[in-house]
XYZ file of C-alpha atoms in Angstrom:
503
model
C 121.622 86.032 112.513
C 119.238 83.204 114.064
C 118.687 79.718 112.959
C 115.754 80.370 111.157
C 117.580 83.019 109.013
C 120.431 81.150 108.412
C 118.477 78.216 107.148
C 116.475 80.170 104.648
C 119.660 82.220 103.331
C 120.938 78.630 102.778
C 118.141 77.657 100.844
C 117.990 80.505 98.849
C 121.731 80.365 98.069
C 121.124 77.112 97.051
C 118.497 77.711 94.409
C 120.292 80.694 92.930
C 123.187 78.213 92.089
C 121.083 75.548 90.658
C 119.360 78.309 88.495
C 122.509 79.646 87.430
C 123.690 76.235 86.620
C 120.961 75.330 84.296
C 120.642 78.359 82.591
C 124.142 77.985 81.820
C 122.842 74.213 80.047
C 119.868 75.807 78.566
C 123.016 78.145 76.278
C 123.676 75.766 73.626
C 125.856 78.149 71.011
C 128.102 80.906 72.174
C 127.280 79.990 76.094
C 130.308 81.727 77.844
C 129.591 84.964 75.889
C 126.119 84.859 76.792
C 126.231 83.647 80.183
C 128.882 86.639 81.017
C 126.905 88.888 79.109
C 124.061 88.128 81.520
C 126.295 88.295 84.478
C 127.215 91.863 83.670
C 123.817 92.757 83.309
C 123.199 91.878 86.533
C 126.688 93.342 88.060
C 127.035 96.429 86.680
C 126.128 99.674 88.798
C 124.221 101.967 86.679
C 121.390 101.342 84.234
C 121.992 99.961 81.371
C 122.252 102.870 78.313
C 123.962 100.574 75.940
C 124.962 97.251 75.069
C 128.502 97.419 74.409
C 128.736 99.278 77.756
C 128.564 95.716 79.520
C 131.875 94.364 77.745
C 133.621 96.827 80.168
C 132.590 95.156 83.581
C 134.898 92.779 85.325
C 132.412 90.059 85.059
C 132.812 90.347 80.962
C 135.842 88.721 80.706
C 135.645 88.986 76.655
C 135.810 91.608 73.882
C 132.762 93.585 72.627
C 133.100 91.460 69.467
C 132.254 88.318 71.788
C 129.435 89.967 73.014
C 127.943 90.809 69.610
C 128.695 87.518 68.032
C 126.864 85.847 71.340
C 123.824 87.783 70.896
C 123.552 88.096 66.922
C 124.545 83.968 66.702
C 124.183 82.741 70.232
C 121.423 79.605 70.704
C 119.182 78.892 73.234
C 117.187 76.220 74.600
C 113.683 77.904 74.962
C 111.732 74.963 76.042
C 114.210 74.333 78.934
C 114.812 77.650 79.896
C 110.906 78.053 80.063
C 110.750 74.738 82.279
C 113.585 76.068 84.571
C 111.449 79.732 85.311
C 108.487 77.552 86.220
C 110.637 75.106 88.113
C 111.776 77.717 90.875
C 109.922 78.912 93.975
C 106.897 81.318 92.738
C 105.112 84.050 94.808
C 101.076 82.713 95.696
C 98.125 84.655 96.738
C 97.079 84.342 100.412
C 95.395 81.253 99.906
C 97.889 79.393 97.906
C 96.546 80.215 94.549
C 98.905 81.149 91.820
C 97.800 84.437 89.858
C 98.995 84.979 86.711
C 99.013 88.099 84.874
C 99.045 88.762 81.157
C 100.290 91.877 79.392
C 101.712 93.272 76.212
C 104.808 95.639 76.325
C 106.314 97.315 73.282
C 109.941 97.531 72.017
C 109.660 100.375 69.863
C 111.890 100.601 67.087
C 110.329 103.399 64.648
C 113.206 104.252 62.712
C 114.306 100.756 62.048
C 113.574 100.486 58.221
C 115.732 97.299 57.907
C 114.242 95.272 60.907
C 111.619 92.784 59.592
C 108.581 91.631 61.442
C 107.851 94.917 63.029
C 104.111 95.968 63.913
C 102.210 98.842 65.033
C 102.542 99.548 68.905
C 100.063 101.214 70.812
C 102.066 103.211 72.973
C 100.704 105.589 75.793
C 101.387 109.371 75.905
C 100.982 111.990 78.743
C 98.012 113.614 78.876
C 94.409 113.098 77.024
C 94.312 111.803 73.373
C 98.277 111.791 73.494
C 98.126 107.914 72.594
C 99.458 107.088 69.300
C 100.938 104.124 67.364
C 104.736 103.241 66.593
C 106.668 100.775 65.043
C 108.431 98.011 66.738
C 108.099 94.823 68.096
C 105.238 93.789 70.684
C 105.718 91.208 73.207
C 103.327 89.218 75.167
C 104.607 88.341 78.662
C 103.076 86.264 81.507
C 104.120 86.969 85.312
C 103.112 85.694 88.390
C 102.302 87.985 90.795
C 102.948 88.284 94.636
C 100.668 89.382 97.113
C 101.062 92.342 99.508
C 102.508 95.635 99.072
C 105.229 94.948 96.569
C 106.006 95.048 92.704
C 107.651 91.780 92.441
C 107.047 89.955 89.816
C 108.187 85.930 88.221
C 108.465 86.383 85.012
C 107.626 83.104 83.060
C 107.390 83.443 79.657
C 107.698 86.293 76.612
C 106.784 85.688 72.965
C 107.262 88.051 70.100
C 103.808 88.791 68.516
C 103.630 88.478 64.947
C 102.591 91.266 62.664
C 98.735 90.389 62.135
C 98.295 87.975 64.971
C 95.298 87.016 66.803
C 96.036 88.631 70.473
C 93.004 86.641 71.565
C 94.440 82.845 70.534
C 98.104 83.758 70.885
C 97.766 84.447 74.870
C 95.234 81.391 74.963
C 97.736 79.092 73.821
C 100.715 80.701 75.609
C 98.757 80.527 78.464
C 97.883 76.979 78.204
C 101.315 76.240 77.835
C 102.534 77.749 80.995
C 99.714 76.332 83.149
C 100.937 73.014 81.559
C 104.595 73.855 82.404
C 103.303 74.579 86.205
C 101.733 71.253 86.269
C 104.392 69.365 85.067
C 106.709 71.065 87.294
C 104.405 70.186 90.737
C 103.603 73.789 91.035
C 99.714 72.966 90.806
C 98.183 69.714 91.762
C 94.514 67.864 92.082
C 92.935 69.632 94.984
C 94.637 73.042 94.588
C 92.711 76.414 93.848
C 92.126 76.956 90.083
C 94.850 78.957 88.571
C 93.661 82.692 88.093
C 94.659 84.974 84.669
C 94.101 88.378 85.194
C 93.897 90.635 82.005
C 93.513 94.208 81.275
C 90.963 95.570 78.844
C 92.516 94.939 75.572
C 91.798 91.512 75.834
C 88.741 89.607 74.280
C 88.049 87.944 78.088
C 84.960 85.871 77.598
C 86.942 84.362 74.117
C 90.111 83.791 76.029
C 87.938 82.149 79.099
C 86.336 79.829 76.161
C 89.341 78.565 74.465
C 90.822 77.566 78.112
C 87.566 76.024 79.586
C 89.181 72.510 79.544
C 92.209 73.722 82.009
C 92.080 74.328 85.662
C 92.328 78.253 85.116
C 89.698 81.312 86.046
C 89.839 84.465 83.641
C 89.701 87.704 84.984
C 89.370 90.647 82.465
C 88.647 94.410 82.572
C 85.840 95.334 80.374
C 85.311 98.523 78.556
C 82.538 100.835 80.161
C 80.399 100.867 77.102
C 79.774 97.342 76.679
C 76.320 95.527 76.526
C 75.972 92.082 77.944
C 73.182 89.467 78.027
C 71.110 88.239 81.026
C 69.871 84.611 81.114
C 66.544 83.953 79.916
C 64.236 83.290 83.014
C 63.042 80.140 83.945
C 60.354 78.978 83.295
C 59.794 80.230 80.142
C 56.423 81.390 79.124
C 55.896 80.777 75.750
C 54.117 83.572 73.803
C 50.462 82.618 72.352
C 51.936 82.852 68.696
C 54.741 79.943 69.539
C 58.316 79.701 68.343
C 61.493 78.678 69.799
C 62.883 79.337 73.185
C 64.949 82.693 72.943
C 68.782 82.139 73.806
C 69.433 85.512 75.532
C 67.329 87.597 78.228
C 67.335 90.944 78.796
C 70.073 93.539 78.307
C 72.510 94.688 80.618
C 74.027 97.979 79.752
C 76.693 99.065 81.495
C 75.980 102.607 80.923
C 72.333 102.396 82.111
C 71.457 101.500 85.932
C 67.845 101.156 85.389
C 69.186 97.670 83.239
C 71.549 96.339 86.137
C 68.470 94.436 87.791
C 69.072 92.813 91.246
C 72.654 92.601 92.499
C 73.971 88.943 93.381
C 76.754 89.850 95.992
C 77.929 93.183 96.950
C 80.933 94.231 99.379
C 82.190 97.095 101.130
C 85.925 97.457 102.387
C 88.011 100.206 103.567
C 91.533 100.219 102.442
C 94.411 102.814 102.723
C 95.032 103.405 99.568
C 92.091 103.894 97.361
C 89.902 104.848 100.519
C 86.277 103.260 100.592
C 86.237 100.185 97.737
C 82.516 99.274 96.817
C 81.984 96.166 94.638
C 79.021 94.429 92.965
C 78.179 91.401 91.458
C 75.675 90.075 88.843
C 76.038 86.633 87.893
C 75.155 84.637 84.535
C 76.167 87.284 82.406
C 77.271 86.644 78.596
C 77.713 88.579 75.665
C 75.710 88.082 72.253
C 78.006 86.554 69.902
C 77.782 87.189 66.008
C 79.685 85.630 63.200
C 82.012 87.748 62.343
C 85.982 88.462 63.225
C 87.070 85.755 65.563
C 83.462 83.822 65.548
C 83.413 83.842 61.718
C 84.856 80.172 60.874
C 83.275 78.755 64.449
C 81.699 75.213 63.815
C 78.318 74.585 65.127
C 76.109 76.875 67.119
C 77.848 80.136 68.806
C 78.233 79.468 72.787
C 76.645 81.061 75.569
C 80.023 81.893 77.661
C 78.584 82.928 81.386
C 80.097 84.696 83.493
C 80.225 87.131 86.621
C 80.376 90.770 85.882
C 81.904 93.225 88.462
C 81.526 97.079 89.021
C 84.153 98.486 91.523
C 83.936 101.631 92.480
C 86.659 103.137 94.817
C 86.250 106.523 96.869
C 89.813 108.340 95.546
C 92.950 107.417 93.546
C 96.474 108.120 94.355
C 97.112 109.897 90.867
C 94.381 111.977 91.587
C 93.318 111.187 87.953
C 89.538 111.091 87.067
C 87.532 108.593 89.166
C 85.485 106.078 87.101
C 84.203 102.964 88.192
C 86.052 99.656 86.874
C 84.071 96.866 85.159
C 85.516 93.148 85.469
C 84.171 89.865 84.328
C 85.404 86.454 86.220
C 84.719 83.379 83.993
C 83.318 81.671 87.242
C 79.783 81.927 88.207
C 78.011 81.604 91.765
C 80.224 84.237 92.989
C 79.744 85.165 96.707
C 81.670 87.750 98.527
C 84.971 86.122 98.894
C 85.046 85.582 95.510
C 83.806 89.438 94.747
C 86.803 90.768 96.942
C 89.652 87.974 95.784
C 88.906 89.128 92.180
C 89.120 93.045 92.216
C 91.985 92.627 94.833
C 94.086 90.398 92.382
C 92.882 93.145 89.602
C 94.782 96.014 91.628
C 97.720 93.674 92.110
C 97.679 93.402 88.209
C 99.162 96.703 87.796
C 102.682 95.323 89.119
C 103.295 94.166 85.747
C 103.880 98.004 84.398
C 106.527 98.463 87.170
C 108.419 95.337 86.000
C 108.302 96.869 82.510
C 109.213 99.505 83.733
C 112.393 98.059 85.491
C 113.415 96.060 82.582
C 113.263 99.119 80.074
C 114.856 101.691 82.437
C 117.202 99.855 84.619
C 118.254 96.485 82.631
C 117.956 98.129 79.254
C 115.599 95.792 77.909
C 114.794 98.051 75.255
C 118.346 99.735 74.653
C 120.046 98.006 72.260
C 119.780 98.849 68.414
C 119.705 95.322 67.360
C 118.764 94.664 63.493
C 117.661 90.965 63.727
C 114.414 90.060 65.921
C 115.843 86.669 66.451
C 118.715 88.420 68.214
C 115.783 90.654 69.909
C 114.443 87.277 71.167
C 117.755 86.389 72.784
C 118.526 89.493 74.267
C 114.411 89.261 75.781
C 115.417 85.990 77.487
C 118.688 86.999 79.084
C 117.096 90.085 80.637
C 114.137 87.458 81.734
C 116.750 85.318 83.405
C 118.587 88.169 85.195
C 115.200 89.464 86.559
C 114.525 85.902 87.899
C 117.931 85.745 89.411
C 117.339 89.296 91.424
C 114.107 87.637 92.603
C 115.373 84.426 93.760
C 117.949 86.525 95.340
C 116.453 88.523 97.371
C 116.991 87.044 100.609
C 120.357 87.092 100.509
C 120.883 90.663 99.425
C 121.956 93.798 101.863
C 120.412 97.516 102.153
C 123.167 98.838 99.769
C 121.477 102.149 100.082
C 122.766 105.452 99.033
C 123.140 108.380 101.358
C 119.919 109.985 100.312
C 117.432 107.188 100.419
C 115.712 106.103 103.250
C 116.375 102.347 104.921
C 113.897 99.502 103.607
C 112.258 97.291 105.780
C 113.351 94.062 106.432
C 112.068 91.888 103.406
C 110.972 94.553 101.504
C 114.086 95.664 99.048
C 113.427 96.431 95.425
C 115.076 94.535 92.620
C 117.078 97.472 91.979
C 118.559 97.479 95.664
C 119.359 93.418 95.501
C 121.354 94.292 91.934
C 123.589 96.629 93.720
C 124.923 93.726 96.114
C 125.031 91.032 92.907
C 128.259 91.233 92.570
C 129.243 90.003 96.042
C 126.887 87.092 95.602
C 128.328 86.530 92.205
C 131.801 86.137 93.930
C 130.383 83.185 96.014
C 128.603 81.151 93.448
C 131.025 81.482 90.721
C 130.544 81.178 86.946
C 130.295 77.957 84.819
C 131.773 79.900 81.915
C 135.042 78.970 80.693
C 138.133 81.846 80.357
C 138.311 83.386 77.461
C 141.165 82.483 74.893
C 143.746 84.709 74.017
C 144.907 85.219 70.442
C 145.779 87.509 67.889
C 143.488 89.732 65.805
C 143.353 88.259 62.277
C 144.909 90.523 59.253
C 141.975 92.177 57.350
C 141.382 90.407 54.079
C 140.089 92.858 51.192
C 136.914 91.651 49.899
C 133.828 92.908 47.904
C 131.401 95.439 49.306
C 128.308 93.830 51.020
C 124.924 94.169 49.090
C 122.427 96.593 50.456
C 120.280 95.406 53.327
C 116.780 94.852 52.431
C 114.403 97.301 54.330
C 110.786 96.711 55.373
C 108.895 100.005 55.590
C 105.813 99.886 57.664
C 102.595 101.803 55.872
C 99.383 101.955 58.075
C 96.923 99.880 56.124
C 93.355 102.424 55.468
C 90.288 101.001 54.075
C 89.476 101.748 50.472
C 86.772 104.207 50.073
C 84.465 102.073 48.180
C 84.169 100.131 51.985
C 82.216 102.656 54.042
C 80.541 101.578 56.816
C 78.042 104.094 56.366
C 75.888 105.283 53.672
C 76.470 108.384 51.262
C 74.210 110.876 51.613
C 71.987 111.691 48.525
C 73.630 114.600 48.029
C 76.878 113.397 47.863
C 76.597 110.722 45.337
C 78.344 110.992 41.919
C 76.397 112.840 39.502
C 74.514 115.449 41.911
C 75.066 119.157 42.040
C 76.578 120.426 45.030
C 74.591 122.489 48.070
C 74.073 125.907 47.759
C 76.703 127.846 49.590
C 79.767 125.224 49.113
C 82.509 125.153 47.506
C 82.811 123.171 44.663
C 86.966 122.371 45.640
C 85.589 121.372 48.938
C 87.097 118.073 50.059
C 83.351 116.783 50.401
C 82.250 117.159 47.189
C 85.421 116.790 45.267
C 84.591 113.642 42.936
C 87.196 110.871 42.731
C 87.065 108.909 39.566
C 87.982 105.595 41.536
C 85.214 106.123 44.024
C 82.361 103.848 43.224
C 80.110 104.886 46.269
């Protein structure tokens, strides 16, 4: 072992030990039980199947009763834990820029009628048209992305979305808090490159960029392929003979019509090993035409003009062999050059590392395995999983490749978090635990008492719009009191008259 490698390992060991001490200080009630539960989560060999199995590990010195007591009645200082997650070394891009990815991952609870605050979550299925909505707890998670061919991310924050929450407003508030903690921790200073926030197609990227305009951030989001943007008004504007005020919007930029695109502002062609030839084209100063509805209904004053750069990314092939369609991206900055275009689409491809992180949290660390009833208990378990994931990332330089006989040797500094978890028990023996030893006592005698009242149930029902609020006009031959068309059955659902129908 060289001197440089020894210094790196010593610094990493110090960071891990300090984070574990800070984590224990963040646990304000049932701290010993919660801390040992997190250690058992890190030191167990197999993927987590049930929560009670963690009580059988040597690192969890208490019984299963203490485990459930810590989950259901413990307390965590989330403000301090959030500061601890942003104070550790974070991954950065090649230019030293922080790249944050925001995405929602559901904790599905379809049969938990006694669990409150559930909402319908979008789930992806295998195959075309297999997507469906299932009840559960959606969590909005912010992670710092790492450069290079790796799937490691640094999880910084998690918020459970309340039913009916405004996703754009909650995301903007969450990103604002994370960026402020990064500034307070010294992760971003004046003169550093602006923080890049990467979003998927489910977010309103222009609105989020407008809400975060006062922060040193850039918002990069994916757009649907059927969107229509507006070009800026030509300068100088020639007033028509009939007069009138100058328009706010220029011509249309239809994603599906190439003849409406106009001149390309910047274009790059890059040869990649994974996607083949990647061609990116950019158009500057495009904006959506806003109307006073939905989120902009209560906006005070005139509606803003949110300009940005639209990027069209087309690759030669996909690794999965799926349908190869171009991706449309929107960057909140203007005046993009070739370097900015390359940086944006490469950062968007790194966003898919969050999907691997979600799969690791659910399949290996067992994030969504426990059948918890209380959403507050689900929040405590979620933060314990995030703290365990942070320790696996920080302990990466200290791990050894304990591979299975059928696995290939990993390259130096390329161990996956699952392989780091295999050797964490050896690191746990060196760092020790700040948790106190359990107290031995005999079980109390069971006293007879009255039966508990039935638990309240919170069933979910899909809301459907009333029939009299149709968005389209009813044809004349479908109106009430008219005869059906010739050849149609009176019992047909189209012509069946409802006494409550006021169409």
